[in-house]
PDB file of C-alpha atoms and ligand atoms in Angstrom:
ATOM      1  CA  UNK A  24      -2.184  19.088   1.375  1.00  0.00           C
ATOM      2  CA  UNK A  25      -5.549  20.345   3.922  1.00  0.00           C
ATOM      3  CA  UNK A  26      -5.078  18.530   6.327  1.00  0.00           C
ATOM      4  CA  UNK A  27      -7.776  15.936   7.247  1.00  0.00           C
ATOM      5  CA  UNK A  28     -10.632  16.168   9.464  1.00  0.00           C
ATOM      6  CA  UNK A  29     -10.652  14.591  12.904  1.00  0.00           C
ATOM      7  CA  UNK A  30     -13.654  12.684  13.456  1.00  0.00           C
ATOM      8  CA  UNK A  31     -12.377  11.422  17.026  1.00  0.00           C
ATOM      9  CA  UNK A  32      -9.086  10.872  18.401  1.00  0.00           C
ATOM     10  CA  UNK A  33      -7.790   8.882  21.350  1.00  0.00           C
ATOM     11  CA  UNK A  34      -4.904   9.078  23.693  1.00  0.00           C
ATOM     12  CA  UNK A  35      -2.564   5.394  24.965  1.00  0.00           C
ATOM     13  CA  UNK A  36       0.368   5.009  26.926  1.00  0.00           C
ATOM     14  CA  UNK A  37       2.978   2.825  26.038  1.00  0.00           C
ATOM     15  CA  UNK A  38       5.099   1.977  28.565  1.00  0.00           C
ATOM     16  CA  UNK A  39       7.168  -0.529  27.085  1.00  0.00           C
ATOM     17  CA  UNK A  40       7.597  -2.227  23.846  1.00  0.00           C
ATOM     18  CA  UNK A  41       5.336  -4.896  24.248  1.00  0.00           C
ATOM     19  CA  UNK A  42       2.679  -2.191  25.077  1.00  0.00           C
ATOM     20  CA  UNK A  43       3.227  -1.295  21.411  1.00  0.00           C
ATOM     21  CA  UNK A  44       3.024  -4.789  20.435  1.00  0.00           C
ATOM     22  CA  UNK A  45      -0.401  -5.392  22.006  1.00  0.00           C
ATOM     23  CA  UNK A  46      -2.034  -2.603  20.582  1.00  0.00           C
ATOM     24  CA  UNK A  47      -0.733  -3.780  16.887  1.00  0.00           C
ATOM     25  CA  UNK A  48      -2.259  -7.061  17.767  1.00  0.00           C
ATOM     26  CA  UNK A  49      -5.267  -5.974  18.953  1.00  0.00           C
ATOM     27  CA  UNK A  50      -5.560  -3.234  15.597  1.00  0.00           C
ATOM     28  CA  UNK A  51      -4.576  -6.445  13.462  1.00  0.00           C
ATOM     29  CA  UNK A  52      -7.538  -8.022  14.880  1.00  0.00           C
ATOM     30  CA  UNK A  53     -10.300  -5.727  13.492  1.00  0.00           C
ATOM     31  CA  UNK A  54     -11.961  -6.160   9.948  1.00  0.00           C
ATOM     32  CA  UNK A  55     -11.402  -2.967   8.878  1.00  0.00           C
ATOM     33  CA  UNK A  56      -7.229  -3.450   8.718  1.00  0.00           C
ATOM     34  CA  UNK A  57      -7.600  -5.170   5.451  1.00  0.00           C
ATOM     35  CA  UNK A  58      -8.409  -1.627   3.716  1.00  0.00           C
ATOM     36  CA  UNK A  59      -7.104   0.958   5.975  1.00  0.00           C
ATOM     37  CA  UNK A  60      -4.404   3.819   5.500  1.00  0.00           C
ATOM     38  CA  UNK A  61      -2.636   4.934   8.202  1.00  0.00           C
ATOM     39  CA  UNK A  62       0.047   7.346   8.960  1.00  0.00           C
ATOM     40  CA  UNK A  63       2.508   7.028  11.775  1.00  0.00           C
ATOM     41  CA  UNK A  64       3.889  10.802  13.121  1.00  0.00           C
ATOM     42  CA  UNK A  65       6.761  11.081  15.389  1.00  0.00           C
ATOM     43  CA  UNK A  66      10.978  12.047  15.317  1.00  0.00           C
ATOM     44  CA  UNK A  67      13.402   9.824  14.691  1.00  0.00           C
ATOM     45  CA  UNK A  68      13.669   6.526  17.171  1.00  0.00           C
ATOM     46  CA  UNK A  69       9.587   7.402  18.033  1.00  0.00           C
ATOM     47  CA  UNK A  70       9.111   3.888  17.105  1.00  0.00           C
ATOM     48  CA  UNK A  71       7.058   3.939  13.914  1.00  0.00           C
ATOM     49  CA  UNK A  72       9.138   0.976  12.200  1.00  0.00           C
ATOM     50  CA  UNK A  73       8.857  -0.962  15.551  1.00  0.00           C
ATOM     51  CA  UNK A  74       4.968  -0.364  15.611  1.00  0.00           C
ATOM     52  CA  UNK A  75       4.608  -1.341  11.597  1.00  0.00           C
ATOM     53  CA  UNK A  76       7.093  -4.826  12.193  1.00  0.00           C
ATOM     54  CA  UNK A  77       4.428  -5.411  15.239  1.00  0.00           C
ATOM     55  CA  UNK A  78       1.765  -4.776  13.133  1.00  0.00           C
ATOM     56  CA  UNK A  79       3.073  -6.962   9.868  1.00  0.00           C
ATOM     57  CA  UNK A  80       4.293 -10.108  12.461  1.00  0.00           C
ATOM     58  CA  UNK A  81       0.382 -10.083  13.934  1.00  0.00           C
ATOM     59  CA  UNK A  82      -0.903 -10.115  10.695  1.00  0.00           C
ATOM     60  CA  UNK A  83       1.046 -13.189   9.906  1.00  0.00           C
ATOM     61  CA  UNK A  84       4.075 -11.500   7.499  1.00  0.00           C
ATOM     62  CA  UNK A  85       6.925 -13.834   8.364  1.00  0.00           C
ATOM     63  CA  UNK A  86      10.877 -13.553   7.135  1.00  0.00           C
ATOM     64  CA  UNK A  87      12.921 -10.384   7.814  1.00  0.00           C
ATOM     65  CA  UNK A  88      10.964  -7.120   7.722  1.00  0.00           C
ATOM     66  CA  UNK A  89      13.211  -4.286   6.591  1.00  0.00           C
ATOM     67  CA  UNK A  90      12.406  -0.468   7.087  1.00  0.00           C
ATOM     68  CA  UNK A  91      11.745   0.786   3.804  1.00  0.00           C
ATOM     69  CA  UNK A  92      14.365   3.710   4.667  1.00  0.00           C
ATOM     70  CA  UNK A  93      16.065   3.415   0.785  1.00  0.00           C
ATOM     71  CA  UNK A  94      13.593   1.385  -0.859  1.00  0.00           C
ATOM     72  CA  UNK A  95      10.610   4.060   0.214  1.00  0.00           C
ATOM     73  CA  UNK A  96       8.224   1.015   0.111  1.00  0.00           C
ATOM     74  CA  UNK A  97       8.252  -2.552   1.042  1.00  0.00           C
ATOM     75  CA  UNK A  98       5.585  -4.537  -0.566  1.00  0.00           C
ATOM     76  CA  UNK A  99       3.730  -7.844   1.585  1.00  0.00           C
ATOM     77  CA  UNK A 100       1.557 -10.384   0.609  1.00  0.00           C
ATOM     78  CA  UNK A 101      -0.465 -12.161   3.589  1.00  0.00           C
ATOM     79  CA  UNK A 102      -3.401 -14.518   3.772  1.00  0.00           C
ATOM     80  CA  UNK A 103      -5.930 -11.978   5.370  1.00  0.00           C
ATOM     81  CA  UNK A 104      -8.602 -12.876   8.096  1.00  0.00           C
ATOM     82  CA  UNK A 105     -11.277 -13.979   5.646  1.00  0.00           C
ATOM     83  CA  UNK A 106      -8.527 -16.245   3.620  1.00  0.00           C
ATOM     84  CA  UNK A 107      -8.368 -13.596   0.910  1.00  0.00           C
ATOM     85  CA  UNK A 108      -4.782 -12.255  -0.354  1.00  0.00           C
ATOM     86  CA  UNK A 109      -4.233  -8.778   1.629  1.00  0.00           C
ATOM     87  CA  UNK A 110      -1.670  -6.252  -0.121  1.00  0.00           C
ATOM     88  CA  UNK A 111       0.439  -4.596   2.495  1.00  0.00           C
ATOM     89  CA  UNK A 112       2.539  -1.756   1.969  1.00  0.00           C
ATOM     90  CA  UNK A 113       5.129  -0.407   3.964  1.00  0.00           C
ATOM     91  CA  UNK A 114       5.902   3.254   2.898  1.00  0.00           C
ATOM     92  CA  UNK A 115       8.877   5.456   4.405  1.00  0.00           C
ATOM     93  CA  UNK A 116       9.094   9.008   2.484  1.00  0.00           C
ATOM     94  CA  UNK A 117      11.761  10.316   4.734  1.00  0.00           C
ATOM     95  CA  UNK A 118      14.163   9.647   1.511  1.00  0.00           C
ATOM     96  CA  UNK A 119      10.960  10.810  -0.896  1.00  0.00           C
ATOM     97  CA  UNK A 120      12.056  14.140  -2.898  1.00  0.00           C
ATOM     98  CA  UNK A 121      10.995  13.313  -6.770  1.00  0.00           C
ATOM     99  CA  UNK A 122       7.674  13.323  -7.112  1.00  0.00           C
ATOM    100  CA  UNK A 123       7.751  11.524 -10.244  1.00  0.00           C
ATOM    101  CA  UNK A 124       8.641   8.874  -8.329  1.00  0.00           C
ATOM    102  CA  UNK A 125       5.060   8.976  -7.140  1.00  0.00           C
ATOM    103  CA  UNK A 126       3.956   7.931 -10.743  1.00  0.00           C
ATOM    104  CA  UNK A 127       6.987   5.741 -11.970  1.00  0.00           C
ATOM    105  CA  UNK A 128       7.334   3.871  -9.273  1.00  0.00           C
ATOM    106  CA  UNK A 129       3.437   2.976  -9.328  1.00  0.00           C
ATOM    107  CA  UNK A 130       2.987   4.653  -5.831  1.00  0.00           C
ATOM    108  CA  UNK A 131       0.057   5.985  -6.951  1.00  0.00           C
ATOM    109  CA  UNK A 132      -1.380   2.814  -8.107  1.00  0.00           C
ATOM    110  CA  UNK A 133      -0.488   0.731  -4.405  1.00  0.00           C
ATOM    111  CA  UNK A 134      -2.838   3.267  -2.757  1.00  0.00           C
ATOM    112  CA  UNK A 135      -5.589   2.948  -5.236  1.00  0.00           C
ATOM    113  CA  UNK A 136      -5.801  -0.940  -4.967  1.00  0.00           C
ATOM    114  CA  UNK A 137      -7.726  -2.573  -1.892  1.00  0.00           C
ATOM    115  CA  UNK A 138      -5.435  -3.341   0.801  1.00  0.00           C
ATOM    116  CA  UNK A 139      -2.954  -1.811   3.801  1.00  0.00           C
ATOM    117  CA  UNK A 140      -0.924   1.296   3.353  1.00  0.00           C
ATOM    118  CA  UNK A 141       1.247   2.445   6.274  1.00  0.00           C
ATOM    119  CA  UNK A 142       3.173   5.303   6.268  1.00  0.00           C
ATOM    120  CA  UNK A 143       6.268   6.851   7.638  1.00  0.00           C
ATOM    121  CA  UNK A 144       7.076  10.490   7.342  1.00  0.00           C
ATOM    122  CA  UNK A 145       4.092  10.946   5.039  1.00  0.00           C
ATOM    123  CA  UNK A 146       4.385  14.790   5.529  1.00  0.00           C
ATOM    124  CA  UNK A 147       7.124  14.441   2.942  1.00  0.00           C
ATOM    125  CA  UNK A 148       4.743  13.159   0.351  1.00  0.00           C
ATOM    126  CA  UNK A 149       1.866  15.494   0.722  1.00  0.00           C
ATOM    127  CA  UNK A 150       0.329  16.335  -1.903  1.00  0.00           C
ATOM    128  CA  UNK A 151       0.479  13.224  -3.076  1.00  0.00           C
ATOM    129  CA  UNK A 152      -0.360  10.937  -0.759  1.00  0.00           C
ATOM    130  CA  UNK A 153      -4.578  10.243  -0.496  1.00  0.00           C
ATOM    131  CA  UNK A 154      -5.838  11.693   3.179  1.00  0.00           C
ATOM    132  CA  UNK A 155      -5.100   8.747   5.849  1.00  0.00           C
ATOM    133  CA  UNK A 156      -7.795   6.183   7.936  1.00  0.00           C
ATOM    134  CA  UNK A 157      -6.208   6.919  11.036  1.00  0.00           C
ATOM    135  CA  UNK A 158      -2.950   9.411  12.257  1.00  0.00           C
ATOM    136  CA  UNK A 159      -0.674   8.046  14.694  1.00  0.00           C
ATOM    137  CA  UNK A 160       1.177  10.536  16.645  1.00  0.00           C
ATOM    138  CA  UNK A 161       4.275   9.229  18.691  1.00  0.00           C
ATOM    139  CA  UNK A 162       5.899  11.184  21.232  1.00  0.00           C
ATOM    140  CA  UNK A 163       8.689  10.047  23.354  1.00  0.00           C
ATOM    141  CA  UNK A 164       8.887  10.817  26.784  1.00  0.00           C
ATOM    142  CA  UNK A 165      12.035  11.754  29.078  1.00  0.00           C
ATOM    143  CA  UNK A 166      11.571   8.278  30.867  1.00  0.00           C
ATOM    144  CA  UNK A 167      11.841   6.622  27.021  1.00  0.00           C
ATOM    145  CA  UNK A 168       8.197   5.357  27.253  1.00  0.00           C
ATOM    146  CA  UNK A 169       6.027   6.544  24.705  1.00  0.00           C
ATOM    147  CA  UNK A 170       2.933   8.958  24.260  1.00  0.00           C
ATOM    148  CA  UNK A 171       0.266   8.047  21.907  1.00  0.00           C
ATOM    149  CA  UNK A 172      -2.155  10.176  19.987  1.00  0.00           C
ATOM    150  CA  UNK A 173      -4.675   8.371  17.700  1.00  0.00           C
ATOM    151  CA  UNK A 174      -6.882  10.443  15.551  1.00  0.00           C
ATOM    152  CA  UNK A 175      -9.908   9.164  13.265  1.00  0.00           C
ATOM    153  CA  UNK A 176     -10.178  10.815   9.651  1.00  0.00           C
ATOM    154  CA  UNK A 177     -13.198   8.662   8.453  1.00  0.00           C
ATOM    155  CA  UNK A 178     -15.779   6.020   9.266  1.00  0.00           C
ATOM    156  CA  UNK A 179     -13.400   3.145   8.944  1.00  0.00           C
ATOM    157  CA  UNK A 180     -10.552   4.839  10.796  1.00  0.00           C
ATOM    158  CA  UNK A 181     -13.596   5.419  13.728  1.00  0.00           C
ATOM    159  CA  UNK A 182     -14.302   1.952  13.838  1.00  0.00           C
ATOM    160  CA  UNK A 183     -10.744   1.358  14.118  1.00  0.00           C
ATOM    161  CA  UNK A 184     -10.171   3.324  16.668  1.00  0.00           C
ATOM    162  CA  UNK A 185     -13.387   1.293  18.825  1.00  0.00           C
ATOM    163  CA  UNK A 186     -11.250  -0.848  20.059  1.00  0.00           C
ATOM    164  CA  UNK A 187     -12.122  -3.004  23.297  1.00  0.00           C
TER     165      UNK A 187
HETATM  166  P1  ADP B 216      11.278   5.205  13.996  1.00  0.00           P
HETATM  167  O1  ADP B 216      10.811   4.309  12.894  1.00  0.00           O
HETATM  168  O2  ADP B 216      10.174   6.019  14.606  1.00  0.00           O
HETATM  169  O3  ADP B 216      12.437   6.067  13.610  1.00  0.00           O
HETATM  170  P2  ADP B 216      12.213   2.767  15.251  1.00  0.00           P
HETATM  171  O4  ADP B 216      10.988   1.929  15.377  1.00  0.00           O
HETATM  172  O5  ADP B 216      13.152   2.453  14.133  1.00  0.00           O
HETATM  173  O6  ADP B 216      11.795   4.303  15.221  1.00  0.00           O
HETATM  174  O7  ADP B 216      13.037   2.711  16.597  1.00  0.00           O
HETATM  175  C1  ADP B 216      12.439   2.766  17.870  1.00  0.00           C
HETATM  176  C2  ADP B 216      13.348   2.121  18.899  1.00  0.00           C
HETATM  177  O8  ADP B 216      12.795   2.286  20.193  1.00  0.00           O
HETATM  178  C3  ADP B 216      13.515   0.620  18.686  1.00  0.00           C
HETATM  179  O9  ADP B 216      14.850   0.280  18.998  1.00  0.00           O
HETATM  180  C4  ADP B 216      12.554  -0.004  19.693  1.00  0.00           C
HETATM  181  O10 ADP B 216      12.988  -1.276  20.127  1.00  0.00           O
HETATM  182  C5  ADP B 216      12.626   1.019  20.826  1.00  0.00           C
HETATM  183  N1  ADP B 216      11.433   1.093  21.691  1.00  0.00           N
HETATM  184  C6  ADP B 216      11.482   1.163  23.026  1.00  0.00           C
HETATM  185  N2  ADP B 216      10.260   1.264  23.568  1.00  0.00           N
HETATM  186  C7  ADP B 216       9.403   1.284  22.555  1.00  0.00           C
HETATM  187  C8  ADP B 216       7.979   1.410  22.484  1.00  0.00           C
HETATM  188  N3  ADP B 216       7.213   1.540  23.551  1.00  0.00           N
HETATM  189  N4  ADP B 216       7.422   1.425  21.260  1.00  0.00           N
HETATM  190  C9  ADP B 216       8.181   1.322  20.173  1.00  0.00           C
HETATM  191  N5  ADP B 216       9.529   1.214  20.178  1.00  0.00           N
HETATM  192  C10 ADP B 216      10.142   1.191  21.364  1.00  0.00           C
HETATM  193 MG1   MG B 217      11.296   4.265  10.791  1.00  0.00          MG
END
């Protein structure tokens, strides 16, 4: 697919785990979550399931949160900030070769609904996938912390990315 245009990107450091945890918590805490797509980049072990099981847990998913590694997507249901239902789902195309799956498994119809899509290895999907909110790019470092690259592709991924 073209790639998206970057509107405005940003750069974080996390040193640790938890610094990946607070910045889920504190992207859980904007408005805009509840009808955002976002993409998380990065090899193997980067930490994009860790980041996504952050992410779920602050927005109040409880129970075991598996990584959608076989399935390709793991649907959630949470009471969003307003007290309306919010759709989550968890998408991993590392496994995704058939794109008929894209249809039959009503892939196409999860990112046409309202709601949060979050996706692993979305470069395997393209062209299927709709452009993302927001890009994460994960890098890890020699020293196992991690390098963060944030990049805007539209208005609500912008006012994502405004965070205090
Ligand atoms: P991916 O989904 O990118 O393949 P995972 O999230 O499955 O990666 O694995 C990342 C591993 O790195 C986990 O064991 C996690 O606990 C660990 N980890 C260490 N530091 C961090 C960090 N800063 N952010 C995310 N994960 C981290
Ligand atoms: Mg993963």
């Amino acid at each position: 697919m073209n790639h998206p245009p970057i509107l405005e990107t940003r750069r974080l450091h996390w040193p640790d785990e938890a610094a990946c945890a607070h910045f889920a918590q504190t992207l859980a805490a904007q408005p805009d979550i509840v009808h955002a797509r976002l993409e998380l980049h990065g090899p193997l072990g980067a930490g994009k399931t860790t980041f996504v099981r952050h992410l779920l847990r602050a927005l109040g998913v409880r129970g075991r949160i598996k990584s959608p590694t076989y399935t390709v997507m793991e649907p959630y249901r949470v009471t969003g900030p307003s007290g309306q239902p919010l759709d989550i789902a968890h998408f991993d195309f590392y496994r995704f070769t058939d794109p008929r799956e894209w249809e039959d498994a009503g892939f196409r119809d999860v990112f046409a609904q309202p709601g949060l899509c979050l996706s692993e290895w979305a470069d395997k999907a393209h062209p299927w996938l709709p452009p993302p909110d927001v890009s994460l790019h994960i890098t890890l470092q020699p020293d196992d912390t991690r390098e963060l690259h944030l990049c805007a592709h539209s208005p609500i991924g912008q006012r994502l990315l405004t965070l205090p």
